[in-house]
Tab-separated table of C-alpha atoms in Angstrom:
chain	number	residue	atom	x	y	z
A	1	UNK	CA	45.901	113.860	109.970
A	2	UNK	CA	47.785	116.804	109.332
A	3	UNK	CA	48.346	117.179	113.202
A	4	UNK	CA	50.353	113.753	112.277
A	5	UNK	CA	52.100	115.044	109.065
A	6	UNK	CA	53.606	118.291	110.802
A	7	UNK	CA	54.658	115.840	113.834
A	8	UNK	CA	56.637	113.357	111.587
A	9	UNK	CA	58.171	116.546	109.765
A	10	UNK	CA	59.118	117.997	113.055
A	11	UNK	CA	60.718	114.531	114.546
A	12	UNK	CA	62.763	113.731	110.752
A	13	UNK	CA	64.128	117.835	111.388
A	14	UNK	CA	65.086	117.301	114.278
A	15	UNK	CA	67.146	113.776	113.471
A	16	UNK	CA	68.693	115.382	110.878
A	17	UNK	CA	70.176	118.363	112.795
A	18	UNK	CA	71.356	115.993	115.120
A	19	UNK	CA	73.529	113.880	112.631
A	20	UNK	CA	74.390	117.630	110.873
A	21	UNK	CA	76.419	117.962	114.454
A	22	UNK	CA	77.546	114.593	114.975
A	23	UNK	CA	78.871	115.380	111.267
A	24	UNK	CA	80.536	118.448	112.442
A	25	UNK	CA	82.300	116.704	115.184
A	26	UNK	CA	83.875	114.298	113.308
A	27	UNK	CA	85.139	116.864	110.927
A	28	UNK	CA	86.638	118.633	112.884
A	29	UNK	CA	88.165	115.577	114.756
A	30	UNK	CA	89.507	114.488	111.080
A	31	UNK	CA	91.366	117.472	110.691
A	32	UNK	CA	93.394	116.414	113.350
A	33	UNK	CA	94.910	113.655	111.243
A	34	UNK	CA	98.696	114.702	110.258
A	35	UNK	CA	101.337	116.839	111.212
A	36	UNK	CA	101.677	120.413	112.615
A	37	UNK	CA	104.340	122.258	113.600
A	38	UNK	CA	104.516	124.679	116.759
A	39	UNK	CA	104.736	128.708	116.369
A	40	UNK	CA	103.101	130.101	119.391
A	41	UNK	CA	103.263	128.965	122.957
A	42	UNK	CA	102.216	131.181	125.842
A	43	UNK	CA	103.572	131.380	129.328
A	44	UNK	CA	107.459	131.996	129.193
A	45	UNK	CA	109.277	135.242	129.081
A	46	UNK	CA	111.565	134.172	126.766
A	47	UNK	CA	111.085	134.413	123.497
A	48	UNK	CA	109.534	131.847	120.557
A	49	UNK	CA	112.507	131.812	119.145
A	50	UNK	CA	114.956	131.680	121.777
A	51	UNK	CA	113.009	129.068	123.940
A	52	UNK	CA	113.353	127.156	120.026
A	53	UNK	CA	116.719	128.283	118.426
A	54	UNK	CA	116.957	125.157	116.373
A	55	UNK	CA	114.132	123.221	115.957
A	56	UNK	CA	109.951	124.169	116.248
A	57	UNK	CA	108.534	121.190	117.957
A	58	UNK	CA	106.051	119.505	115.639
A	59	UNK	CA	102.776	117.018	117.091
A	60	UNK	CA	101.395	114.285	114.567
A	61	UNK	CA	98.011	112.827	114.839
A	62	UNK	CA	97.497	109.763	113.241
A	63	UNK	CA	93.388	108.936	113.676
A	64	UNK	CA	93.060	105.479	111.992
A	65	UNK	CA	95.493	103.936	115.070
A	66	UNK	CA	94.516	106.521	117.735
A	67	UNK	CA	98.025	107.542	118.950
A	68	UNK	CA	99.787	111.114	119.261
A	69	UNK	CA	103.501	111.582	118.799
A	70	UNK	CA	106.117	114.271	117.692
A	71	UNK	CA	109.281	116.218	118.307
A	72	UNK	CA	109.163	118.464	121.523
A	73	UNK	CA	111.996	120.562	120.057
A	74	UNK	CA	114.856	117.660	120.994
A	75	UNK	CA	112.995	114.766	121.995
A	76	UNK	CA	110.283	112.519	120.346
A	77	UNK	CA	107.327	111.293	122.509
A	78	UNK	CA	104.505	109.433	121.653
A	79	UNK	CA	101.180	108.269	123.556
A	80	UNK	CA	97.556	106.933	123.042
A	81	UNK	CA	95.007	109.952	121.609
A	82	UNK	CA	92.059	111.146	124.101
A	83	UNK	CA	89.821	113.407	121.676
A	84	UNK	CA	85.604	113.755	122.012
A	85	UNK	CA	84.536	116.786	120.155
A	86	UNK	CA	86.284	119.399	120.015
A	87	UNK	CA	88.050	117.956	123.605
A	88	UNK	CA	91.681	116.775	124.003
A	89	UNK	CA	93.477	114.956	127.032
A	90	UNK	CA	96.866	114.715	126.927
A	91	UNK	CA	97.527	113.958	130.949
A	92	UNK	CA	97.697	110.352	130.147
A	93	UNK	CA	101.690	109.201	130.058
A	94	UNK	CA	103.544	109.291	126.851
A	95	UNK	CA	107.090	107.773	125.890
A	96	UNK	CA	109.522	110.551	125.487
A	97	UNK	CA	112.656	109.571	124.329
A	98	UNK	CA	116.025	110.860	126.835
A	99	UNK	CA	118.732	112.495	124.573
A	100	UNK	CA	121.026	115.544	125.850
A	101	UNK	CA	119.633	119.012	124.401
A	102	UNK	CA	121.447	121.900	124.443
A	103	UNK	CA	118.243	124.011	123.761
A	104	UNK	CA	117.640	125.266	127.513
A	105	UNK	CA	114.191	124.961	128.643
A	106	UNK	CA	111.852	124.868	125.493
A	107	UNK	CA	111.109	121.251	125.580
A	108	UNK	CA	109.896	121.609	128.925
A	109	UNK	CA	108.067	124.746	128.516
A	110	UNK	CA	106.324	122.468	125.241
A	111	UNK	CA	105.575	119.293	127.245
A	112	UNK	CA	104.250	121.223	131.012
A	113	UNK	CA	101.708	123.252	128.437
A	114	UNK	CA	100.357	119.947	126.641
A	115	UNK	CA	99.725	118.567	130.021
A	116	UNK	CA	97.558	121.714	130.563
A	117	UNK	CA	95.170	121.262	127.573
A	118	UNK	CA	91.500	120.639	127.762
A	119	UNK	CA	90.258	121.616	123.782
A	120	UNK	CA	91.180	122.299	120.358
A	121	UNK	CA	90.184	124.440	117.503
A	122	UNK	CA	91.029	124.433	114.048
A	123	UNK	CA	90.493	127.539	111.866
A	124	UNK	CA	87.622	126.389	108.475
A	125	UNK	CA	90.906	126.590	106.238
A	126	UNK	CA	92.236	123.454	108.463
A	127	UNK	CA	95.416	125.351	108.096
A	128	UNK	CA	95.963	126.672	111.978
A	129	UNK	CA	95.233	124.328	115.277
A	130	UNK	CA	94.986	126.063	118.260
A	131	UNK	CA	95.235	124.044	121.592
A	132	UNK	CA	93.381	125.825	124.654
A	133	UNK	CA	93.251	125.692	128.645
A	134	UNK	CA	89.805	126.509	129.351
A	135	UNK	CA	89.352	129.680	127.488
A	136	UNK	CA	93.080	130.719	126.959
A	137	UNK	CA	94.883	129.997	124.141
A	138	UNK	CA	98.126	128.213	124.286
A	139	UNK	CA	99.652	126.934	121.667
A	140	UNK	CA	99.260	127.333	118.280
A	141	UNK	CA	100.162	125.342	115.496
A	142	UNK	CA	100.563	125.342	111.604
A	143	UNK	CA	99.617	122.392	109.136
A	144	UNK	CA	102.589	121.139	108.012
């Protein structure tokens, strides 16, 4: 009997830590939802600033429809939303929209480093995103 008892406690612990972490997933997967702007991207000598003289490109989730868009610093793109977890696909093909910028290279620099992303993180505050390439991180974001 109490062989029983200590097996039925052990099974309802361990279904409970396992919807604790599907939990967690979708928390973090909700703080997605909304719009962040751009204030770090690795890879190009030039600096934040100069690569974005005018305009910080921002990325908007919006959850309930599953679709991505945003401003890459000139142009607006948009595309379906690939998230499990705490992982992020943005290889599929997005609009982008085709007007003349005068910025240089920034909104290439923006759009080359999505394509490279595999997984997210967002800080407990839900106030910083950070979008990573394996283990490097490459872009970071602020909630706007």
């Amino acid at each position: 009997m109490i062989k029983n008892v200590l097996i039925l406690v052990f099974l309802g612990v361990v279904l409970m830590s396992c919807n604790a972490s599907k939990a967690q997933k979708r928390d973090s997967v909700a703080k997605l939802e909304g719009t962040w702007e751009l204030n770090y991207i690795t890879g190009p000598r030039i600096a934040f600033d100069g690569l974005y003289p005018n305009k910080k490109p921002t990325i908007h989730f919006d959850l309930k429809e599953n679709r991505v868009s945003g401003n890459n610093s000139c142009n607006s793109f948009t595309g379906n939303l690939s998230v499990t977890g705490n992982k992020i696909d943005f290889t599929q093909p997005m609009a982008v929209t085709r007007m003349m910028c005068q910025d240089g290279q920034g909104e290439q620099v923006f759009m080359n480093t999505l394509q490279k992303i595999t997984s997210y993180d967002i800080t407990d505050d839900g106030k910083t995103l950070n979008f990573i390439s394996g283990d490097i991180a490459m872009m970071r974001f602020a909630k706007k």
